[in-house]
Amino acid sequence: MQEPISLYDRHDDTKGASTSQQRIQDDQGLGRVGKKQILKRRFGFLSILGFSCTILASWEGILSTFIISFEDGGPAGTVYSFLVVWLGTFSTFLTLSELVSMAPTSGGQYHWVSMMSPVSCQKYLSFITGWLIVIGWLGAFTSTCYLSASQIQGLVVLNHSSYIPAPWQTVLLFYAILAFAVFVNAVASTWLPKFEGFVLILHIAGFFAIIIPLLYLGSHNPAADVFGEFRNDGGFQTQGLAFMVGMTGAMFSFTGADAAVHMSEEIHNAERVVPQSILTSVLINGLLGFGMVLSTLFTMTDVTTALESPTGYPYMQVFCSATSSIGGCTVMSAIVPILVTATAVGSLASSSRMVWSFARDRGLPGWRFLSRVNSQAVPQYSILVVTVAAVLLALIILGSAAVLSDVVSLCVSSLYTSYLISASLLIWKRCTGGIRDSASHTMESLVNTPGAPLAWGPFHIRGVLGVFVNGFTVVYLTVGVFFTFWPDQMNPTASTMNWAVVGTAGTSVLSTVYYVIWARKEYTGPVVEINRD
């Protein structure tokens, strides 16, 4: 059993007096929530902003999942659902920012749930939340690799109309993208912050490289069609119901609010920088995503041809119609899978840190093995486990790509559920006066961990506004989780059914069985590694 250590018994590899004070403050901040500094803090504001922006990748995501919102909502539904999700995501980010400012650990939601839950259900709720995050991020990583692989095949179809994509080719492309993500995370790990900073530039430059020729060269639809035309291709009873189902497309493009949270122990001044970075990222991604939605809808003059594109992605056909050039269309379209591949790098980093953190707190089988780090303070075994799981999930493509799409849709429902549990407990605690002011505890006090007092961090929305933001977040997430389980058409067949509900419920049931049989004897919530004196 791991023994607690003194607050000042730190592992300090920082070189140079200029950064030693910041390192001491970071170690003390982590120590106040009961954790010892293990990972190296390599990220600053700009690098973690790049990380957050490219994980969200909203304009790339909205192009990748465009057909979901368009078929169950039409042009107007796509516009308005994006705005609703943007607002809901921003509210969710504000709530998560308050929580990460209180406890900036890699565990994120399961740590927050543990510190706020009633004693009677503290261990179980935290355990279930941890498993939902693990499954959610595994789905996010897998879906990202799959989207990039299928988009690359779409580019081949675009240039060679006789080419018929084969499932085994998709799997090989999937593995190539996976290998690149592993290389950056495990081999070139010290370059990860610089890589994310570079991708931030590419993320913004790529947007303008697409939108400028698209709007300049393409024909334009009337504004009345874009903002006033709805569709209900799924055959739902009402247009409003179709709108709510189609909204999941925009929700997927904003998934990943907690990516930077799971990197908290590698970020300087995390309790302030993480809230700043994720709130800035949602503003940047929202603006870019909304611009891409409007640009695509205004230049999508031949709807039938776009939706029936042999590439499988309507945006490629929209680009071709606008430029009247296969070469120009290929260059514009290729930007998307390049950036989606970069998103896979960040997804692997975030998911592996979550696995490492949950293993450190004894929530996973083989936790002694998974909680190890190498000489560069990189959780290589957690990276290995996430990679192996993704390799196995990719084999589903050989049977049916549609089944894989259902499996990876777990990322929305699972992650949204973990956000919902955390936000619900936060509003309960703040309304019952269970969180004290940050100035009321000393630097050496143990706070915001199970059994310790709760105290606000530097980022805190005060008064009625804070209650309103948390309340709106709970409502939005409740609606979001509910509709992530709906199929995209009425009377679905086995192949068109949305099986996310089975995966989410199955994860909850299996983890509950695992908890009852074994984990309740090992898992007690986040392990306190730091003494308060």
Short mmCIF file of C-alpha atoms in Angstrom, two decimals:
data_model
loop_
_atom_site.label_atom_id
_atom_site.label_comp_id
_atom_site.label_asym_id
_atom_site.label_seq_id
_atom_site.Cartn_x
_atom_site.Cartn_y
_atom_site.Cartn_z
CA MET A 1 0.00 0.00 0.00
CA GLN A 2 1.34 3.42 -0.94
CA GLU A 3 2.30 5.56 2.05
CA PRO A 4 1.42 9.26 2.18
CA ILE A 5 4.32 11.62 1.83
CA SER A 6 4.96 15.06 3.18
CA LEU A 7 3.68 18.06 1.29
CA TYR A 8 7.25 19.20 0.76
CA ASP A 9 8.64 15.81 -0.25
CA ARG A 10 8.47 16.69 -3.92
CA HIS A 11 10.04 15.29 -7.06
CA ASP A 12 11.64 18.34 -8.65
CA ASP A 13 13.45 18.03 -11.98
CA THR A 14 13.17 21.72 -12.85
CA LYS A 15 16.41 23.23 -14.03
CA GLY A 16 17.17 26.88 -13.44
CA ALA A 17 16.13 29.27 -10.70
CA SER A 18 13.78 31.15 -13.04
CA THR A 19 11.22 28.32 -12.98
CA SER A 20 11.83 26.79 -9.55
CA GLN A 21 9.34 29.08 -7.77
CA GLN A 22 6.60 28.23 -10.25
CA ARG A 23 7.40 24.54 -9.82
CA ILE A 24 7.09 24.84 -6.04
CA GLN A 25 3.73 26.58 -6.41
CA ASP A 26 2.51 23.92 -8.82
CA ASP A 27 3.61 21.13 -6.49
CA GLN A 28 1.94 22.82 -3.52
CA GLY A 29 -1.27 23.34 -5.53
CA LEU A 30 -1.38 19.65 -6.43
CA GLY A 31 -0.46 18.73 -2.88
CA ARG A 32 -3.49 20.61 -1.53
CA VAL A 33 -5.75 18.09 -3.30
CA GLY A 34 -3.71 15.19 -1.94
CA LYS A 35 -1.56 14.35 -4.96
CA LYS A 36 2.18 14.09 -5.52
CA GLN A 37 3.77 15.56 -8.64
CA ILE A 38 4.68 12.63 -10.92
CA LEU A 39 4.27 13.91 -14.47
CA LYS A 40 6.35 16.76 -15.86
CA ARG A 41 4.75 20.14 -16.46
CA ARG A 42 5.60 20.90 -20.08
CA PHE A 43 2.53 22.89 -21.14
CA GLY A 44 1.95 26.62 -20.90
CA PHE A 45 -1.10 28.64 -21.94
CA LEU A 46 -0.51 28.70 -25.70
CA SER A 47 0.44 25.03 -26.01
CA ILE A 48 -2.55 23.83 -23.96
CA LEU A 49 -4.79 26.24 -25.88
CA GLY A 50 -3.62 24.52 -29.06
CA PHE A 51 -4.29 21.18 -27.40
CA SER A 52 -7.84 22.21 -26.42
CA CYS A 53 -8.65 23.78 -29.79
CA THR A 54 -7.48 20.82 -31.82
CA ILE A 55 -9.25 18.29 -29.58
CA LEU A 56 -12.53 20.17 -30.02
CA ALA A 57 -11.78 20.79 -33.72
CA SER A 58 -15.31 22.09 -34.18
CA TRP A 59 -15.11 23.23 -37.78
CA GLU A 60 -13.43 19.97 -38.80
CA GLY A 61 -15.96 18.02 -36.73
CA ILE A 62 -18.98 19.78 -38.19
CA LEU A 63 -17.78 18.92 -41.70
CA SER A 64 -17.16 15.30 -40.68
CA THR A 65 -20.64 14.84 -39.14
CA PHE A 66 -22.48 17.36 -41.33
CA ILE A 67 -24.95 14.80 -42.69
CA ILE A 68 -26.41 14.06 -39.21
CA SER A 69 -27.62 17.60 -38.54
CA PHE A 70 -28.59 18.25 -42.15
CA GLU A 71 -30.80 15.20 -42.67
CA ASP A 72 -32.59 15.68 -39.33
CA GLY A 73 -32.93 19.43 -39.38
CA GLY A 74 -32.03 20.75 -42.82
CA PRO A 75 -30.06 23.96 -43.38
CA ALA A 76 -31.95 25.93 -40.73
CA GLY A 77 -31.77 23.07 -38.24
CA THR A 78 -28.02 22.79 -38.79
CA VAL A 79 -27.56 26.50 -38.06
CA TYR A 80 -29.77 26.70 -35.00
CA SER A 81 -28.65 23.40 -33.49
CA PHE A 82 -25.04 24.57 -33.73
CA LEU A 83 -25.90 27.76 -31.84
CA VAL A 84 -27.78 25.83 -29.15
CA VAL A 85 -24.92 23.37 -28.70
CA TRP A 86 -22.36 26.18 -28.70
CA LEU A 87 -24.24 27.93 -25.89
CA GLY A 88 -24.71 24.67 -23.98
CA THR A 89 -21.04 23.76 -24.40
CA PHE A 90 -19.92 27.18 -23.19
CA SER A 91 -22.08 26.79 -20.10
CA THR A 92 -20.63 23.31 -19.56
CA PHE A 93 -17.11 24.71 -19.95
CA LEU A 94 -17.82 27.38 -17.33
CA THR A 95 -18.97 24.72 -14.89
CA LEU A 96 -16.01 22.45 -15.60
CA SER A 97 -13.69 25.45 -15.25
CA GLU A 98 -14.95 26.05 -11.71
CA LEU A 99 -14.32 22.40 -10.87
CA VAL A 100 -10.86 22.13 -12.42
CA SER A 101 -9.87 25.36 -10.66
CA MET A 102 -10.83 23.66 -7.37
CA ALA A 103 -9.04 20.38 -8.11
CA PRO A 104 -6.69 20.46 -11.13
CA THR A 105 -5.90 16.73 -11.33
CA SER A 106 -5.72 14.33 -14.27
CA GLY A 107 -8.67 12.42 -12.82
CA GLY A 108 -11.06 15.24 -13.57
CA GLN A 109 -14.69 14.25 -13.22
CA TYR A 110 -14.28 11.16 -11.04
CA HIS A 111 -12.13 13.13 -8.59
CA TRP A 112 -14.72 15.93 -8.44
CA VAL A 113 -17.57 13.45 -7.98
CA SER A 114 -15.68 11.77 -5.15
CA MET A 115 -14.98 15.03 -3.32
CA MET A 116 -18.59 16.27 -3.57
CA SER A 117 -20.65 13.06 -3.20
CA PRO A 118 -22.42 12.02 0.01
CA VAL A 119 -20.35 9.53 1.99
CA SER A 120 -22.92 6.79 1.42
CA CYS A 121 -22.37 6.72 -2.35
CA GLN A 122 -19.03 8.50 -2.73
CA LYS A 123 -16.95 5.49 -3.78
CA TYR A 124 -19.51 3.98 -6.13
CA LEU A 125 -20.45 7.21 -7.95
CA SER A 126 -16.80 8.11 -8.40
CA PHE A 127 -15.98 4.62 -9.68
CA ILE A 128 -18.81 4.61 -12.25
CA THR A 129 -17.86 8.11 -13.40
CA GLY A 130 -14.26 7.04 -13.89
CA TRP A 131 -15.28 4.13 -16.08
CA LEU A 132 -17.60 6.33 -18.15
CA ILE A 133 -14.70 8.72 -18.82
CA VAL A 134 -12.37 5.86 -19.79
CA ILE A 135 -14.92 4.39 -22.22
CA GLY A 136 -15.87 7.82 -23.53
CA TRP A 137 -12.30 8.81 -24.33
CA LEU A 138 -11.54 5.45 -25.86
CA GLY A 139 -14.56 6.00 -28.13
CA ALA A 140 -13.39 9.52 -28.94
CA PHE A 141 -9.90 8.32 -29.87
CA THR A 142 -11.22 5.44 -31.96
CA SER A 143 -13.78 7.59 -33.77
CA THR A 144 -11.16 10.19 -34.59
CA CYS A 145 -8.84 7.62 -36.17
CA TYR A 146 -11.76 6.11 -38.10
CA LEU A 147 -12.96 9.48 -39.42
CA SER A 148 -9.49 10.37 -40.66
CA ALA A 149 -9.04 6.96 -42.33
CA SER A 150 -12.42 7.10 -44.09
CA GLN A 151 -11.81 10.69 -45.22
CA ILE A 152 -8.50 9.67 -46.77
CA GLN A 153 -10.37 6.98 -48.69
CA GLY A 154 -12.88 9.61 -49.72
CA LEU A 155 -10.02 11.63 -51.23
CA VAL A 156 -8.98 8.59 -53.24
CA VAL A 157 -12.56 8.14 -54.51
CA LEU A 158 -12.60 11.82 -55.42
CA ASN A 159 -9.60 11.38 -57.71
CA HIS A 160 -10.28 7.81 -58.92
CA SER A 161 -14.00 7.21 -59.38
CA SER A 162 -13.45 3.51 -60.08
CA TYR A 163 -11.96 2.93 -56.64
CA ILE A 164 -14.21 1.04 -54.21
CA PRO A 165 -13.05 1.39 -50.58
CA ALA A 166 -12.44 -1.97 -48.95
CA PRO A 167 -12.85 -2.48 -45.18
CA TRP A 168 -9.36 -3.95 -44.80
CA GLN A 169 -7.90 -0.82 -46.39
CA THR A 170 -9.79 1.32 -43.88
CA VAL A 171 -8.32 -0.76 -41.07
CA LEU A 172 -4.78 -0.33 -42.40
CA LEU A 173 -5.23 3.43 -42.69
CA PHE A 174 -6.68 3.42 -39.17
CA TYR A 175 -3.56 1.66 -37.90
CA ALA A 176 -1.29 4.12 -39.72
CA ILE A 177 -2.99 7.07 -38.02
CA LEU A 178 -2.87 5.21 -34.72
CA ALA A 179 0.87 4.60 -35.16
CA PHE A 180 1.49 8.30 -35.78
CA ALA A 181 -0.42 9.23 -32.61
CA VAL A 182 1.57 6.68 -30.60
CA PHE A 183 4.86 7.97 -32.03
CA VAL A 184 4.15 11.57 -30.98
CA ASN A 185 2.91 10.54 -27.53
CA ALA A 186 5.41 7.82 -26.63
CA VAL A 187 8.56 8.43 -28.68
CA ALA A 188 8.54 12.20 -29.27
CA SER A 189 6.66 12.99 -26.06
CA THR A 190 8.83 15.99 -25.15
CA TRP A 191 7.73 17.62 -28.43
CA LEU A 192 4.02 17.26 -27.72
CA PRO A 193 3.53 20.87 -26.49
CA LYS A 194 5.34 22.25 -29.56
CA PHE A 195 3.34 19.94 -31.81
CA GLU A 196 0.07 21.21 -30.33
CA GLY A 197 1.19 24.83 -30.75
CA PHE A 198 1.96 24.17 -34.41
CA VAL A 199 -1.40 22.45 -34.93
CA LEU A 200 -3.18 25.48 -33.46
CA ILE A 201 -1.68 27.59 -36.25
CA LEU A 202 -2.69 24.97 -38.81
CA HIS A 203 -6.18 24.77 -37.29
CA ILE A 204 -6.78 28.49 -37.86
CA ALA A 205 -4.88 28.78 -41.16
CA GLY A 206 -6.66 25.71 -42.54
CA PHE A 207 -10.03 27.30 -41.83
CA PHE A 208 -9.21 30.34 -43.93
CA ALA A 209 -7.58 28.21 -46.63
CA ILE A 210 -10.95 26.53 -47.11
CA ILE A 211 -13.45 29.28 -46.47
CA ILE A 212 -11.92 31.98 -48.70
CA PRO A 213 -11.93 30.01 -52.02
CA LEU A 214 -15.23 28.36 -51.06
CA LEU A 215 -17.07 31.66 -50.65
CA TYR A 216 -15.28 33.42 -53.49
CA LEU A 217 -15.66 30.72 -56.15
CA GLY A 218 -18.90 29.01 -55.15
CA SER A 219 -22.47 29.90 -56.07
CA HIS A 220 -24.62 31.05 -53.17
CA ASN A 221 -28.02 29.97 -51.87
CA PRO A 222 -30.55 32.60 -50.78
CA ALA A 223 -30.44 33.47 -47.09
CA ALA A 224 -34.10 32.44 -46.78
CA ASP A 225 -33.16 28.85 -47.71
CA VAL A 226 -30.28 28.70 -45.25
CA PHE A 227 -32.12 30.16 -42.27
CA GLY A 228 -35.68 29.07 -43.02
CA GLU A 229 -35.62 25.59 -44.61
CA PHE A 230 -36.00 22.55 -42.35
CA ARG A 231 -35.79 18.83 -43.21
CA ASN A 232 -37.07 15.67 -41.56
CA ASP A 233 -35.47 12.87 -43.57
CA GLY A 234 -35.62 10.57 -40.55
CA GLY A 235 -39.44 10.53 -40.65
CA PHE A 236 -39.97 11.73 -37.08
CA GLN A 237 -43.46 12.73 -35.91
CA THR A 238 -42.56 16.41 -35.59
CA GLN A 239 -39.94 18.76 -36.92
CA GLY A 240 -38.97 19.66 -33.37
CA LEU A 241 -38.15 16.05 -32.57
CA ALA A 242 -36.10 15.77 -35.77
CA PHE A 243 -34.22 18.93 -34.74
CA MET A 244 -33.34 17.47 -31.34
CA VAL A 245 -32.08 14.23 -32.86
CA GLY A 246 -30.03 16.10 -35.47
CA MET A 247 -28.48 18.23 -32.75
CA THR A 248 -26.26 15.27 -31.81
CA GLY A 249 -24.13 16.01 -34.89
CA ALA A 250 -23.17 19.40 -33.47
CA MET A 251 -22.73 17.84 -30.03
CA PHE A 252 -20.16 15.43 -31.41
CA SER A 253 -18.22 18.31 -32.97
CA PHE A 254 -17.95 19.94 -29.52
CA THR A 255 -17.11 16.78 -27.59
CA GLY A 256 -13.90 16.88 -25.58
CA ALA A 257 -14.48 19.63 -23.04
CA ASP A 258 -12.43 17.75 -20.48
CA ALA A 259 -9.37 17.09 -22.69
CA ALA A 260 -7.21 19.77 -21.08
CA VAL A 261 -8.50 18.76 -17.64
CA HIS A 262 -6.83 15.35 -17.92
CA MET A 263 -3.56 17.09 -18.79
CA SER A 264 -3.76 19.32 -15.69
CA GLU A 265 -0.78 17.76 -13.95
CA GLU A 266 1.40 18.65 -16.96
CA ILE A 267 0.37 22.32 -17.12
CA HIS A 268 2.05 25.19 -15.29
CA ASN A 269 -0.35 27.08 -12.99
CA ALA A 270 -3.11 24.66 -13.97
CA GLU A 271 -5.80 26.01 -11.63
CA ARG A 272 -5.78 29.25 -13.64
CA VAL A 273 -4.43 28.25 -17.05
CA VAL A 274 -6.80 25.33 -17.68
CA PRO A 275 -9.98 27.42 -17.25
CA GLN A 276 -8.48 30.16 -19.42
CA SER A 277 -7.50 27.74 -22.17
CA ILE A 278 -10.75 25.79 -22.37
CA LEU A 279 -12.93 28.90 -22.32
CA THR A 280 -10.79 30.52 -25.00
CA SER A 281 -10.91 27.34 -27.07
CA VAL A 282 -14.70 27.19 -27.01
CA LEU A 283 -14.90 30.78 -28.20
CA ILE A 284 -12.39 30.21 -31.01
CA ASN A 285 -13.90 26.89 -32.08
CA GLY A 286 -17.43 28.22 -31.87
CA LEU A 287 -16.63 31.15 -34.13
CA LEU A 288 -14.73 29.02 -36.64
CA GLY A 289 -17.33 26.27 -36.55
CA PHE A 290 -20.23 28.64 -37.09
CA GLY A 291 -18.38 30.30 -39.95
CA MET A 292 -17.83 26.89 -41.57
CA VAL A 293 -21.50 25.91 -41.08
CA LEU A 294 -22.73 29.08 -42.81
CA SER A 295 -20.14 28.87 -45.61
CA THR A 296 -21.00 25.24 -46.38
CA LEU A 297 -24.75 25.82 -46.33
CA PHE A 298 -24.59 28.94 -48.52
CA THR A 299 -22.46 27.16 -51.15
CA MET A 300 -24.31 23.82 -51.03
CA THR A 301 -26.41 24.58 -54.11
CA ASP A 302 -26.95 20.95 -55.19
CA VAL A 303 -28.15 19.21 -52.05
CA THR A 304 -28.92 15.82 -53.63
CA THR A 305 -25.50 15.48 -55.26
CA ALA A 306 -23.74 16.49 -52.05
CA LEU A 307 -25.64 14.07 -49.83
CA GLU A 308 -25.11 11.21 -52.29
CA SER A 309 -21.40 11.90 -52.75
CA PRO A 310 -19.50 8.64 -53.39
CA THR A 311 -16.80 9.91 -51.03
CA GLY A 312 -19.21 9.52 -48.12
CA TYR A 313 -18.66 13.14 -47.09
CA PRO A 314 -20.90 15.91 -48.50
CA TYR A 315 -18.32 18.62 -47.85
CA MET A 316 -16.00 17.16 -50.48
CA GLN A 317 -18.70 17.46 -53.13
CA VAL A 318 -19.51 21.00 -51.98
CA PHE A 319 -15.85 21.95 -52.40
CA CYS A 320 -15.76 20.40 -55.87
CA SER A 321 -18.91 22.19 -56.99
CA ALA A 322 -17.54 25.51 -55.73
CA THR A 323 -14.06 25.25 -57.29
CA SER A 324 -14.95 23.23 -60.43
CA SER A 325 -11.49 21.71 -60.00
CA ILE A 326 -10.60 18.25 -58.73
CA GLY A 327 -7.13 19.46 -57.78
CA GLY A 328 -8.40 22.46 -55.83
CA CYS A 329 -11.11 20.36 -54.19
CA THR A 330 -8.54 17.72 -53.18
CA VAL A 331 -6.24 20.27 -51.57
CA MET A 332 -9.10 21.88 -49.64
CA SER A 333 -10.55 18.53 -48.56
CA ALA A 334 -7.16 17.12 -47.53
CA ILE A 335 -6.83 19.78 -44.83
CA VAL A 336 -9.63 18.11 -42.85
CA PRO A 337 -8.13 14.60 -42.39
CA ILE A 338 -4.73 16.16 -41.66
CA LEU A 339 -6.22 18.09 -38.76
CA VAL A 340 -8.38 15.16 -37.66
CA THR A 341 -5.18 13.08 -37.47
CA ALA A 342 -3.68 15.78 -35.26
CA THR A 343 -6.79 15.53 -33.10
CA ALA A 344 -6.07 11.81 -32.70
CA VAL A 345 -2.69 12.70 -31.16
CA GLY A 346 -4.35 14.81 -28.50
CA SER A 347 -7.11 12.26 -27.93
CA LEU A 348 -4.52 9.57 -27.19
CA ALA A 349 -2.72 11.92 -24.78
CA SER A 350 -5.89 12.78 -22.90
CA SER A 351 -7.26 9.22 -22.79
CA SER A 352 -3.94 7.77 -21.63
CA ARG A 353 -3.67 10.34 -18.81
CA MET A 354 -7.18 9.46 -17.72
CA VAL A 355 -6.30 5.75 -17.67
CA TRP A 356 -3.08 6.50 -15.78
CA SER A 357 -4.86 8.63 -13.20
CA PHE A 358 -7.68 6.14 -12.64
CA ALA A 359 -5.11 3.35 -12.28
CA ARG A 360 -3.13 5.46 -9.79
CA ASP A 361 -6.30 5.60 -7.68
CA ARG A 362 -6.77 1.81 -8.09
CA GLY A 363 -9.88 1.99 -10.23
CA LEU A 364 -8.64 -0.29 -13.03
CA PRO A 365 -7.43 -3.91 -13.12
CA GLY A 366 -3.64 -4.06 -13.14
CA TRP A 367 -3.42 -0.62 -11.56
CA ARG A 368 0.13 -1.21 -10.30
CA PHE A 369 1.27 -1.74 -13.90
CA LEU A 370 -0.83 1.00 -15.51
CA SER A 371 0.17 3.69 -12.99
CA ARG A 372 3.87 3.51 -13.89
CA VAL A 373 5.69 6.18 -15.88
CA ASN A 374 9.00 6.03 -17.72
CA SER A 375 12.12 8.13 -17.22
CA GLN A 376 10.51 10.99 -19.18
CA ALA A 377 7.48 10.91 -16.85
CA VAL A 378 5.27 9.60 -19.66
CA PRO A 379 2.60 6.98 -18.78
CA GLN A 380 3.76 4.56 -21.47
CA TYR A 381 1.81 1.55 -20.20
CA SER A 382 -1.44 3.50 -20.21
CA ILE A 383 -0.68 4.60 -23.77
CA LEU A 384 -0.09 0.94 -24.64
CA VAL A 385 -3.42 -0.20 -23.17
CA VAL A 386 -5.41 2.52 -24.98
CA THR A 387 -3.61 1.66 -28.21
CA VAL A 388 -4.31 -2.08 -27.92
CA ALA A 389 -7.99 -1.37 -27.19
CA ALA A 390 -8.24 0.86 -30.27
CA VAL A 391 -6.50 -1.78 -32.41
CA LEU A 392 -9.09 -4.35 -31.36
CA LEU A 393 -12.04 -1.99 -31.88
CA ALA A 394 -10.81 -1.24 -35.40
CA LEU A 395 -11.35 -4.89 -36.33
CA ILE A 396 -15.09 -4.21 -36.16
CA ILE A 397 -14.68 -2.34 -39.44
CA LEU A 398 -14.07 -5.68 -41.17
CA GLY A 399 -17.59 -6.72 -40.21
CA SER A 400 -19.48 -3.45 -40.49
CA ALA A 401 -18.40 0.18 -40.41
CA ALA A 402 -21.93 1.04 -39.25
CA VAL A 403 -21.44 -1.07 -36.11
CA LEU A 404 -18.19 0.73 -35.39
CA SER A 405 -20.00 4.08 -35.72
CA ASP A 406 -22.46 2.91 -33.06
CA VAL A 407 -19.64 1.78 -30.78
CA VAL A 408 -17.70 5.01 -31.02
CA SER A 409 -20.86 7.12 -30.52
CA LEU A 410 -20.37 6.17 -26.87
CA CYS A 411 -17.95 9.08 -26.60
CA VAL A 412 -20.80 11.61 -26.54
CA SER A 413 -23.19 9.78 -24.24
CA SER A 414 -20.48 8.59 -21.82
CA LEU A 415 -18.63 11.89 -21.53
CA TYR A 416 -21.83 13.93 -21.31
CA THR A 417 -23.03 11.64 -18.50
CA SER A 418 -19.80 12.22 -16.57
CA TYR A 419 -20.22 16.00 -17.03
CA LEU A 420 -23.83 15.73 -15.87
CA ILE A 421 -22.99 13.90 -12.65
CA SER A 422 -20.25 16.43 -11.82
CA ALA A 423 -22.41 19.48 -12.60
CA SER A 424 -25.37 18.14 -10.60
CA LEU A 425 -23.22 17.60 -7.51
CA LEU A 426 -21.65 21.05 -7.86
CA ILE A 427 -24.99 22.87 -7.93
CA TRP A 428 -26.15 20.82 -4.95
CA LYS A 429 -23.04 21.68 -2.95
CA ARG A 430 -23.10 25.39 -3.79
CA CYS A 431 -26.82 25.71 -3.00
CA THR A 432 -26.38 24.01 0.38
CA GLY A 433 -23.35 26.11 1.31
CA GLY A 434 -20.95 23.20 1.15
CA ILE A 435 -18.13 25.13 -0.56
CA ARG A 436 -16.20 27.80 1.30
CA ASP A 437 -14.22 30.74 0.01
CA SER A 438 -10.73 30.01 -1.26
CA ALA A 439 -9.20 32.53 1.15
CA SER A 440 -10.39 30.51 4.14
CA HIS A 441 -7.76 27.77 3.82
CA THR A 442 -3.99 27.96 4.13
CA MET A 443 -1.44 26.91 1.55
CA GLU A 444 -0.74 23.73 3.52
CA SER A 445 -4.39 22.73 4.02
CA LEU A 446 -5.75 19.60 2.39
CA VAL A 447 -8.90 20.55 0.44
CA ASN A 448 -11.08 19.33 -2.43
CA THR A 449 -10.43 15.65 -1.93
CA PRO A 450 -12.56 13.00 -0.18
CA GLY A 451 -12.85 13.68 3.55
CA ALA A 452 -11.45 17.22 3.24
CA PRO A 453 -13.31 20.56 3.10
CA LEU A 454 -14.39 22.01 -0.24
CA ALA A 455 -13.04 25.41 -1.27
CA TRP A 456 -13.42 27.45 -4.44
CA GLY A 457 -10.42 27.85 -6.71
CA PRO A 458 -9.23 31.04 -8.43
CA PHE A 459 -11.91 30.68 -11.14
CA HIS A 460 -15.33 31.06 -9.54
CA ILE A 461 -18.65 32.48 -10.83
CA ARG A 462 -20.21 34.07 -7.79
CA GLY A 463 -23.78 34.48 -6.65
CA VAL A 464 -26.96 33.91 -8.61
CA LEU A 465 -25.11 33.93 -11.94
CA GLY A 466 -23.06 30.91 -10.89
CA VAL A 467 -26.18 29.01 -9.83
CA PHE A 468 -27.87 29.88 -13.14
CA VAL A 469 -24.86 28.71 -15.19
CA ASN A 470 -24.64 25.41 -13.30
CA GLY A 471 -28.41 24.91 -13.56
CA PHE A 472 -28.46 25.59 -17.30
CA THR A 473 -25.56 23.15 -17.72
CA VAL A 474 -27.50 20.40 -15.94
CA VAL A 475 -30.57 20.98 -18.14
CA TYR A 476 -28.54 21.04 -21.36
CA LEU A 477 -26.57 17.90 -20.48
CA THR A 478 -29.73 16.04 -19.45
CA VAL A 479 -31.36 16.78 -22.80
CA GLY A 480 -28.11 16.00 -24.61
CA VAL A 481 -27.62 12.62 -22.96
CA PHE A 482 -31.25 11.67 -23.66
CA PHE A 483 -31.04 12.35 -27.40
CA THR A 484 -27.65 10.72 -27.90
CA PHE A 485 -29.48 7.41 -27.52
CA TRP A 486 -31.94 8.09 -30.36
CA PRO A 487 -31.52 6.56 -33.85
CA ASP A 488 -31.34 9.04 -36.74
CA GLN A 489 -34.58 7.73 -38.26
CA MET A 490 -37.88 6.32 -37.11
CA ASN A 491 -38.47 2.55 -37.17
CA PRO A 492 -34.75 1.70 -37.41
CA THR A 493 -33.45 -1.68 -38.48
CA ALA A 494 -30.70 -3.53 -36.63
CA SER A 495 -28.10 -1.87 -38.89
CA THR A 496 -29.47 1.67 -38.42
CA MET A 497 -30.23 1.39 -34.71
CA ASN A 498 -28.23 3.58 -32.32
CA TRP A 499 -26.61 1.11 -29.93
CA ALA A 500 -24.99 3.77 -27.74
CA VAL A 501 -27.56 3.14 -25.02
CA VAL A 502 -26.50 -0.51 -24.91
CA GLY A 503 -22.84 0.45 -24.65
CA THR A 504 -23.38 3.10 -21.98
CA ALA A 505 -25.74 0.95 -19.92
CA GLY A 506 -23.51 -2.07 -20.46
CA THR A 507 -20.48 -0.18 -19.22
CA SER A 508 -22.40 0.91 -16.13
CA VAL A 509 -23.65 -2.62 -15.42
CA LEU A 510 -20.32 -4.35 -15.98
CA SER A 511 -18.40 -1.79 -13.95
CA THR A 512 -20.99 -2.16 -11.18
CA VAL A 513 -20.53 -5.93 -11.16
CA TYR A 514 -16.76 -5.44 -11.15
CA TYR A 515 -17.10 -2.96 -8.30
CA VAL A 516 -19.22 -5.31 -6.17
CA ILE A 517 -17.01 -8.34 -6.76
CA TRP A 518 -13.57 -6.78 -6.49
CA ALA A 519 -13.10 -3.03 -6.83
CA ARG A 520 -14.97 -2.02 -3.66
CA LYS A 521 -12.18 -3.72 -1.73
CA GLU A 522 -9.48 -1.75 -3.54
CA TYR A 523 -11.06 1.51 -4.72
CA THR A 524 -11.73 4.12 -2.07
CA GLY A 525 -11.76 7.16 -4.33
CA PRO A 526 -8.74 9.37 -5.13
CA VAL A 527 -5.81 8.17 -3.04
CA VAL A 528 -4.42 10.84 -0.70
CA GLU A 529 -0.67 10.80 -1.26
CA ILE A 530 0.12 14.01 0.64
CA ASN A 531 -0.08 14.67 4.37
CA ARG A 532 -1.50 18.02 5.42
CA ASP A 533 1.38 18.76 7.77
#
